[in-house]
PDB file of C-alpha atoms in Angstrom:
ATOM      1  CA  UNK A   1     -19.665 -53.494  36.245  1.00  0.00           C
ATOM      2  CA  UNK A   2     -16.326 -52.311  37.696  1.00  0.00           C
ATOM      3  CA  UNK A   3     -13.319 -54.416  36.747  1.00  0.00           C
ATOM      4  CA  UNK A   4      -9.787 -55.027  37.901  1.00  0.00           C
ATOM      5  CA  UNK A   5      -7.529 -54.433  34.900  1.00  0.00           C
ATOM      6  CA  UNK A   6      -4.189 -56.159  34.438  1.00  0.00           C
ATOM      7  CA  UNK A   7      -1.463 -55.500  31.889  1.00  0.00           C
ATOM      8  CA  UNK A   8       0.127 -57.057  30.001  1.00  0.00           C
ATOM      9  CA  UNK A   9      -1.986 -60.131  29.387  1.00  0.00           C
ATOM     10  CA  UNK A  10       1.115 -62.119  28.482  1.00  0.00           C
ATOM     11  CA  UNK A  11       4.766 -61.420  29.248  1.00  0.00           C
ATOM     12  CA  UNK A  12       7.757 -63.441  28.130  1.00  0.00           C
ATOM     13  CA  UNK A  13      11.058 -62.735  29.832  1.00  0.00           C
ATOM     14  CA  UNK A  14      14.489 -64.247  30.069  1.00  0.00           C
ATOM     15  CA  UNK A  15      15.619 -65.850  33.280  1.00  0.00           C
ATOM     16  CA  UNK A  16      17.333 -63.321  35.523  1.00  0.00           C
ATOM     17  CA  UNK A  17      15.471 -60.351  34.109  1.00  0.00           C
ATOM     18  CA  UNK A  18      13.230 -58.055  36.105  1.00  0.00           C
ATOM     19  CA  UNK A  19       9.523 -57.885  35.316  1.00  0.00           C
ATOM     20  CA  UNK A  20       6.785 -55.563  36.489  1.00  0.00           C
ATOM     21  CA  UNK A  21       3.192 -56.679  36.351  1.00  0.00           C
ATOM     22  CA  UNK A  22       0.619 -53.942  36.473  1.00  0.00           C
ATOM     23  CA  UNK A  23      -2.862 -53.761  37.906  1.00  0.00           C
ATOM     24  CA  UNK A  24      -5.540 -51.104  38.178  1.00  0.00           C
ATOM     25  CA  UNK A  25      -7.839 -52.105  41.048  1.00  0.00           C
ATOM     26  CA  UNK A  26     -11.430 -50.969  41.361  1.00  0.00           C
ATOM     27  CA  UNK A  27     -11.372 -47.341  42.388  1.00  0.00           C
ATOM     28  CA  UNK A  28     -13.192 -47.456  45.737  1.00  0.00           C
ATOM     29  CA  UNK A  29     -11.493 -50.638  46.934  1.00  0.00           C
ATOM     30  CA  UNK A  30      -9.091 -50.484  49.855  1.00  0.00           C
ATOM     31  CA  UNK A  31      -7.389 -53.884  49.911  1.00  0.00           C
ATOM     32  CA  UNK A  32      -5.221 -55.161  47.101  1.00  0.00           C
ATOM     33  CA  UNK A  33      -3.788 -58.595  46.465  1.00  0.00           C
ATOM     34  CA  UNK A  34      -1.538 -60.595  44.210  1.00  0.00           C
ATOM     35  CA  UNK A  35      -2.115 -64.285  43.652  1.00  0.00           C
ATOM     36  CA  UNK A  36      -0.288 -66.813  41.526  1.00  0.00           C
ATOM     37  CA  UNK A  37      -1.553 -69.858  39.653  1.00  0.00           C
ATOM     38  CA  UNK A  38       0.917 -72.298  38.169  1.00  0.00           C
ATOM     39  CA  UNK A  39      -0.577 -74.078  35.166  1.00  0.00           C
ATOM     40  CA  UNK A  40      -3.117 -76.673  36.261  1.00  0.00           C
ATOM     41  CA  UNK A  41      -2.726 -75.930  39.947  1.00  0.00           C
ATOM     42  CA  UNK A  42      -4.672 -73.978  42.533  1.00  0.00           C
ATOM     43  CA  UNK A  43      -4.573 -70.260  43.063  1.00  0.00           C
ATOM     44  CA  UNK A  44      -1.977 -69.294  45.690  1.00  0.00           C
ATOM     45  CA  UNK A  45      -1.869 -66.181  47.810  1.00  0.00           C
ATOM     46  CA  UNK A  46       1.242 -64.009  47.464  1.00  0.00           C
ATOM     47  CA  UNK A  47       0.631 -60.714  49.229  1.00  0.00           C
ATOM     48  CA  UNK A  48      -1.995 -58.329  50.517  1.00  0.00           C
ATOM     49  CA  UNK A  49      -1.641 -54.553  50.630  1.00  0.00           C
ATOM     50  CA  UNK A  50      -3.617 -52.036  52.656  1.00  0.00           C
ATOM     51  CA  UNK A  51      -3.068 -48.425  53.591  1.00  0.00           C
ATOM     52  CA  UNK A  52       0.060 -48.229  51.443  1.00  0.00           C
ATOM     53  CA  UNK A  53       1.840 -51.110  53.055  1.00  0.00           C
ATOM     54  CA  UNK A  54       2.023 -54.880  52.957  1.00  0.00           C
ATOM     55  CA  UNK A  55      -0.351 -56.378  55.501  1.00  0.00           C
ATOM     56  CA  UNK A  56       0.455 -60.031  54.894  1.00  0.00           C
ATOM     57  CA  UNK A  57       2.657 -62.116  52.633  1.00  0.00           C
ATOM     58  CA  UNK A  58       3.068 -65.811  51.993  1.00  0.00           C
ATOM     59  CA  UNK A  59       6.216 -67.916  51.939  1.00  0.00           C
ATOM     60  CA  UNK A  60       6.256 -67.598  48.162  1.00  0.00           C
ATOM     61  CA  UNK A  61       6.687 -63.840  48.425  1.00  0.00           C
ATOM     62  CA  UNK A  62      10.416 -63.745  49.109  1.00  0.00           C
ATOM     63  CA  UNK A  63      12.962 -60.971  48.667  1.00  0.00           C
ATOM     64  CA  UNK A  64      12.727 -61.232  44.876  1.00  0.00           C
ATOM     65  CA  UNK A  65       9.175 -59.892  45.007  1.00  0.00           C
ATOM     66  CA  UNK A  66       7.979 -56.409  45.819  1.00  0.00           C
ATOM     67  CA  UNK A  67       4.744 -54.480  45.460  1.00  0.00           C
ATOM     68  CA  UNK A  68       4.067 -50.834  45.048  1.00  0.00           C
ATOM     69  CA  UNK A  69       1.180 -48.464  44.677  1.00  0.00           C
ATOM     70  CA  UNK A  70       2.998 -45.627  42.914  1.00  0.00           C
ATOM     71  CA  UNK A  71      -0.075 -43.453  42.447  1.00  0.00           C
ATOM     72  CA  UNK A  72      -3.768 -43.491  43.290  1.00  0.00           C
ATOM     73  CA  UNK A  73      -4.711 -46.045  40.664  1.00  0.00           C
ATOM     74  CA  UNK A  74      -1.916 -48.521  39.896  1.00  0.00           C
ATOM     75  CA  UNK A  75      -0.749 -51.494  41.918  1.00  0.00           C
ATOM     76  CA  UNK A  76       2.361 -53.277  40.698  1.00  0.00           C
ATOM     77  CA  UNK A  77       4.168 -56.537  41.365  1.00  0.00           C
ATOM     78  CA  UNK A  78       7.879 -56.603  40.632  1.00  0.00           C
ATOM     79  CA  UNK A  79       9.999 -59.709  40.349  1.00  0.00           C
ATOM     80  CA  UNK A  80      13.646 -58.655  40.469  1.00  0.00           C
ATOM     81  CA  UNK A  81      15.422 -61.652  38.992  1.00  0.00           C
ATOM     82  CA  UNK A  82      13.017 -64.089  37.419  1.00  0.00           C
ATOM     83  CA  UNK A  83      13.450 -67.839  37.667  1.00  0.00           C
ATOM     84  CA  UNK A  84      11.963 -70.548  35.488  1.00  0.00           C
ATOM     85  CA  UNK A  85       9.643 -71.536  38.327  1.00  0.00           C
ATOM     86  CA  UNK A  86       8.138 -68.049  38.373  1.00  0.00           C
ATOM     87  CA  UNK A  87       6.286 -68.956  35.188  1.00  0.00           C
ATOM     88  CA  UNK A  88       2.602 -68.775  36.098  1.00  0.00           C
ATOM     89  CA  UNK A  89      -0.564 -66.736  35.813  1.00  0.00           C
ATOM     90  CA  UNK A  90      -0.465 -63.786  38.173  1.00  0.00           C
ATOM     91  CA  UNK A  91      -3.783 -62.408  39.325  1.00  0.00           C
ATOM     92  CA  UNK A  92      -4.414 -59.096  40.949  1.00  0.00           C
ATOM     93  CA  UNK A  93      -7.488 -58.701  43.153  1.00  0.00           C
ATOM     94  CA  UNK A  94      -9.097 -55.925  45.124  1.00  0.00           C
ATOM     95  CA  UNK A  95     -11.712 -55.677  47.871  1.00  0.00           C
ATOM     96  CA  UNK A  96     -13.797 -52.933  49.397  1.00  0.00           C
ATOM     97  CA  UNK A  97     -13.137 -53.992  52.955  1.00  0.00           C
ATOM     98  CA  UNK A  98     -16.860 -54.410  53.501  1.00  0.00           C
ATOM     99  CA  UNK A  99     -19.181 -57.115  52.272  1.00  0.00           C
ATOM    100  CA  UNK A 100     -18.846 -59.250  49.168  1.00  0.00           C
ATOM    101  CA  UNK A 101     -15.741 -61.005  48.008  1.00  0.00           C
ATOM    102  CA  UNK A 102     -12.662 -60.011  46.142  1.00  0.00           C
ATOM    103  CA  UNK A 103     -12.728 -59.086  42.476  1.00  0.00           C
ATOM    104  CA  UNK A 104      -9.988 -60.663  40.415  1.00  0.00           C
ATOM    105  CA  UNK A 105      -8.429 -59.371  37.225  1.00  0.00           C
ATOM    106  CA  UNK A 106      -8.014 -61.541  34.149  1.00  0.00           C
ATOM    107  CA  UNK A 107      -4.383 -62.202  34.949  1.00  0.00           C
ATOM    108  CA  UNK A 108      -0.964 -61.844  33.382  1.00  0.00           C
ATOM    109  CA  UNK A 109       0.608 -64.986  32.008  1.00  0.00           C
ATOM    110  CA  UNK A 110       4.312 -64.784  32.807  1.00  0.00           C
ATOM    111  CA  UNK A 111       6.605 -67.091  30.883  1.00  0.00           C
ATOM    112  CA  UNK A 112      10.245 -67.222  31.940  1.00  0.00           C
ATOM    113  CA  UNK A 113      12.560 -68.767  29.361  1.00  0.00           C
TER     114      UNK A 113
ATOM    115  CA  UNK B   1      -1.100 -73.950  58.486  1.00  0.00           C
ATOM    116  CA  UNK B   2      -4.599 -73.699  57.207  1.00  0.00           C
ATOM    117  CA  UNK B   3      -5.772 -76.216  54.629  1.00  0.00           C
ATOM    118  CA  UNK B   4      -8.781 -76.407  52.319  1.00  0.00           C
ATOM    119  CA  UNK B   5      -9.573 -79.757  50.732  1.00  0.00           C
ATOM    120  CA  UNK B   6     -11.844 -79.900  47.708  1.00  0.00           C
ATOM    121  CA  UNK B   7     -13.552 -82.879  46.069  1.00  0.00           C
ATOM    122  CA  UNK B   8     -13.958 -84.137  43.447  1.00  0.00           C
ATOM    123  CA  UNK B   9     -11.178 -82.911  41.188  1.00  0.00           C
ATOM    124  CA  UNK B  10     -13.311 -83.631  38.120  1.00  0.00           C
ATOM    125  CA  UNK B  11     -17.094 -83.885  37.912  1.00  0.00           C
ATOM    126  CA  UNK B  12     -19.046 -84.765  34.797  1.00  0.00           C
ATOM    127  CA  UNK B  13     -22.843 -84.418  34.811  1.00  0.00           C
ATOM    128  CA  UNK B  14     -25.582 -84.521  32.210  1.00  0.00           C
ATOM    129  CA  UNK B  15     -27.062 -81.203  31.218  1.00  0.00           C
ATOM    130  CA  UNK B  16     -30.053 -80.504  33.424  1.00  0.00           C
ATOM    131  CA  UNK B  17     -28.787 -82.584  36.339  1.00  0.00           C
ATOM    132  CA  UNK B  18     -27.415 -81.194  39.594  1.00  0.00           C
ATOM    133  CA  UNK B  19     -23.768 -80.892  40.555  1.00  0.00           C
ATOM    134  CA  UNK B  20     -22.351 -80.825  44.080  1.00  0.00           C
ATOM    135  CA  UNK B  21     -18.800 -79.883  45.002  1.00  0.00           C
ATOM    136  CA  UNK B  22     -17.561 -80.274  48.561  1.00  0.00           C
ATOM    137  CA  UNK B  23     -14.855 -78.614  50.592  1.00  0.00           C
ATOM    138  CA  UNK B  24     -13.510 -79.083  54.085  1.00  0.00           C
ATOM    139  CA  UNK B  25     -11.399 -76.675  56.056  1.00  0.00           C
ATOM    140  CA  UNK B  26      -9.170 -77.028  59.068  1.00  0.00           C
ATOM    141  CA  UNK B  27      -9.167 -73.683  60.844  1.00  0.00           C
ATOM    142  CA  UNK B  28     -12.103 -73.285  63.209  1.00  0.00           C
ATOM    143  CA  UNK B  29     -11.558 -69.506  63.079  1.00  0.00           C
ATOM    144  CA  UNK B  30     -12.549 -69.420  59.398  1.00  0.00           C
ATOM    145  CA  UNK B  31     -15.622 -67.295  58.921  1.00  0.00           C
ATOM    146  CA  UNK B  32     -15.886 -66.517  55.218  1.00  0.00           C
ATOM    147  CA  UNK B  33     -16.298 -69.082  52.454  1.00  0.00           C
ATOM    148  CA  UNK B  34     -16.438 -67.916  48.832  1.00  0.00           C
ATOM    149  CA  UNK B  35     -16.788 -69.943  45.676  1.00  0.00           C
ATOM    150  CA  UNK B  36     -15.096 -68.891  42.471  1.00  0.00           C
ATOM    151  CA  UNK B  37     -15.685 -69.948  38.885  1.00  0.00           C
ATOM    152  CA  UNK B  38     -12.750 -69.838  36.517  1.00  0.00           C
ATOM    153  CA  UNK B  39     -13.217 -70.147  32.792  1.00  0.00           C
ATOM    154  CA  UNK B  40     -10.342 -70.918  30.486  1.00  0.00           C
ATOM    155  CA  UNK B  41      -7.920 -68.023  30.209  1.00  0.00           C
ATOM    156  CA  UNK B  42      -9.768 -65.850  32.711  1.00  0.00           C
ATOM    157  CA  UNK B  43      -9.423 -64.878  36.329  1.00  0.00           C
ATOM    158  CA  UNK B  44     -11.536 -66.410  39.103  1.00  0.00           C
ATOM    159  CA  UNK B  45     -14.978 -64.880  39.334  1.00  0.00           C
ATOM    160  CA  UNK B  46     -16.904 -64.842  42.599  1.00  0.00           C
ATOM    161  CA  UNK B  47     -20.217 -66.649  42.152  1.00  0.00           C
ATOM    162  CA  UNK B  48     -21.464 -66.994  45.715  1.00  0.00           C
ATOM    163  CA  UNK B  49     -20.153 -66.700  49.248  1.00  0.00           C
ATOM    164  CA  UNK B  50     -21.313 -67.450  52.760  1.00  0.00           C
ATOM    165  CA  UNK B  51     -20.347 -66.261  56.196  1.00  0.00           C
ATOM    166  CA  UNK B  52     -20.141 -68.400  59.283  1.00  0.00           C
ATOM    167  CA  UNK B  53     -23.308 -67.041  60.850  1.00  0.00           C
ATOM    168  CA  UNK B  54     -25.393 -68.468  58.000  1.00  0.00           C
ATOM    169  CA  UNK B  55     -26.055 -72.126  57.189  1.00  0.00           C
ATOM    170  CA  UNK B  56     -27.270 -71.780  53.625  1.00  0.00           C
ATOM    171  CA  UNK B  57     -27.421 -69.188  50.880  1.00  0.00           C
ATOM    172  CA  UNK B  58     -29.075 -69.428  47.500  1.00  0.00           C
ATOM    173  CA  UNK B  59     -28.845 -67.389  44.319  1.00  0.00           C
ATOM    174  CA  UNK B  60     -31.016 -68.717  41.499  1.00  0.00           C
ATOM    175  CA  UNK B  61     -29.518 -72.078  40.445  1.00  0.00           C
ATOM    176  CA  UNK B  62     -26.560 -71.842  42.810  1.00  0.00           C
ATOM    177  CA  UNK B  63     -26.562 -72.554  46.531  1.00  0.00           C
ATOM    178  CA  UNK B  64     -23.934 -72.961  49.202  1.00  0.00           C
ATOM    179  CA  UNK B  65     -24.344 -74.813  52.476  1.00  0.00           C
ATOM    180  CA  UNK B  66     -22.085 -74.571  55.500  1.00  0.00           C
ATOM    181  CA  UNK B  67     -21.689 -76.982  58.397  1.00  0.00           C
ATOM    182  CA  UNK B  68     -19.424 -75.304  60.926  1.00  0.00           C
ATOM    183  CA  UNK B  69     -19.452 -78.245  63.304  1.00  0.00           C
ATOM    184  CA  UNK B  70     -18.148 -80.588  60.637  1.00  0.00           C
ATOM    185  CA  UNK B  71     -16.046 -77.834  58.994  1.00  0.00           C
ATOM    186  CA  UNK B  72     -17.353 -78.406  55.527  1.00  0.00           C
ATOM    187  CA  UNK B  73     -19.190 -76.408  52.926  1.00  0.00           C
ATOM    188  CA  UNK B  74     -20.646 -77.344  49.578  1.00  0.00           C
ATOM    189  CA  UNK B  75     -21.612 -75.757  46.295  1.00  0.00           C
ATOM    190  CA  UNK B  76     -24.818 -76.931  44.658  1.00  0.00           C
ATOM    191  CA  UNK B  77     -25.683 -76.147  41.063  1.00  0.00           C
ATOM    192  CA  UNK B  78     -29.115 -77.216  39.859  1.00  0.00           C
ATOM    193  CA  UNK B  79     -30.413 -77.540  36.290  1.00  0.00           C
ATOM    194  CA  UNK B  80     -26.888 -77.422  34.926  1.00  0.00           C
ATOM    195  CA  UNK B  81     -26.272 -75.781  31.581  1.00  0.00           C
ATOM    196  CA  UNK B  82     -23.331 -75.983  29.147  1.00  0.00           C
ATOM    197  CA  UNK B  83     -22.086 -72.565  30.274  1.00  0.00           C
ATOM    198  CA  UNK B  84     -21.622 -73.948  33.778  1.00  0.00           C
ATOM    199  CA  UNK B  85     -18.614 -75.897  32.482  1.00  0.00           C
ATOM    200  CA  UNK B  86     -15.554 -74.400  34.198  1.00  0.00           C
ATOM    201  CA  UNK B  87     -13.176 -74.940  37.088  1.00  0.00           C
ATOM    202  CA  UNK B  88     -14.703 -74.123  40.461  1.00  0.00           C
ATOM    203  CA  UNK B  89     -12.616 -73.189  43.484  1.00  0.00           C
ATOM    204  CA  UNK B  90     -13.690 -73.023  47.080  1.00  0.00           C
ATOM    205  CA  UNK B  91     -11.753 -70.879  49.527  1.00  0.00           C
ATOM    206  CA  UNK B  92     -11.779 -69.637  53.057  1.00  0.00           C
ATOM    207  CA  UNK B  93     -10.480 -66.601  54.842  1.00  0.00           C
ATOM    208  CA  UNK B  94      -9.766 -67.264  58.463  1.00  0.00           C
ATOM    209  CA  UNK B  95      -7.859 -64.098  59.227  1.00  0.00           C
ATOM    210  CA  UNK B  96     -10.268 -61.461  58.112  1.00  0.00           C
ATOM    211  CA  UNK B  97     -10.327 -59.389  54.986  1.00  0.00           C
ATOM    212  CA  UNK B  98      -6.727 -58.233  54.939  1.00  0.00           C
ATOM    213  CA  UNK B  99      -5.358 -61.735  54.855  1.00  0.00           C
ATOM    214  CA  UNK B 100      -5.245 -63.841  51.777  1.00  0.00           C
ATOM    215  CA  UNK B 101      -7.741 -66.468  50.786  1.00  0.00           C
ATOM    216  CA  UNK B 102      -6.737 -70.103  50.929  1.00  0.00           C
ATOM    217  CA  UNK B 103      -8.040 -71.919  47.891  1.00  0.00           C
ATOM    218  CA  UNK B 104      -8.927 -75.525  47.297  1.00  0.00           C
ATOM    219  CA  UNK B 105      -7.339 -77.317  44.362  1.00  0.00           C
ATOM    220  CA  UNK B 106     -10.349 -76.835  42.134  1.00  0.00           C
ATOM    221  CA  UNK B 107     -13.020 -78.978  40.518  1.00  0.00           C
ATOM    222  CA  UNK B 108     -13.267 -79.227  36.767  1.00  0.00           C
ATOM    223  CA  UNK B 109     -17.004 -79.373  36.096  1.00  0.00           C
ATOM    224  CA  UNK B 110     -17.977 -80.793  32.725  1.00  0.00           C
ATOM    225  CA  UNK B 111     -21.565 -80.524  31.554  1.00  0.00           C
ATOM    226  CA  UNK B 112     -22.376 -83.247  29.040  1.00  0.00           C
ATOM    227  CA  UNK B 113     -24.981 -82.242  26.414  1.00  0.00           C
TER     228      UNK B 113
END
């Protein structure tokens, strides 16, 4: 069964550093997403991406965040200057644009120290 | 903004019994209602979904019911098994596929042997 692949599985970074979280969505999917889940809390929408541009973003997705699809397979989330409160699980998801729901990756646990 | 309320936050049932998790939503334009299962250390996995033109959908031991008038939908798991233990999230998607899902806060389902 096709999977959304995320790397790394765990990233530790110092406050103020830049991090890039990487995702390989399912190949025939057209819509791509990043979600965040702070430990013990619900999954929160960050941003959606379609046709090589952001289609929607939440209030969480401020100027410190950016997304990019640098080639035909990767989809990245960059946090320019990490804060302690950015510590969370970050999930990438993709969708065909047709029926069925999104497929989520296994997540990257980001720890900012 | 849109809100999805989920109850209960924790549900403990005896193996073999049924479990029911309920969600309410606020946006009458919502038309897609997925349920996700999240096991420890993994990303959310879609287990069943329903669209607003359908009142009920069933897949083996799992069923979802939707009451659009009352704006609530429920997940039903029958003949529960130990592997059903996980956190379950409901969500809705009022803006169509490009927009992000809004998740409930999750229900920790515990199956007692």
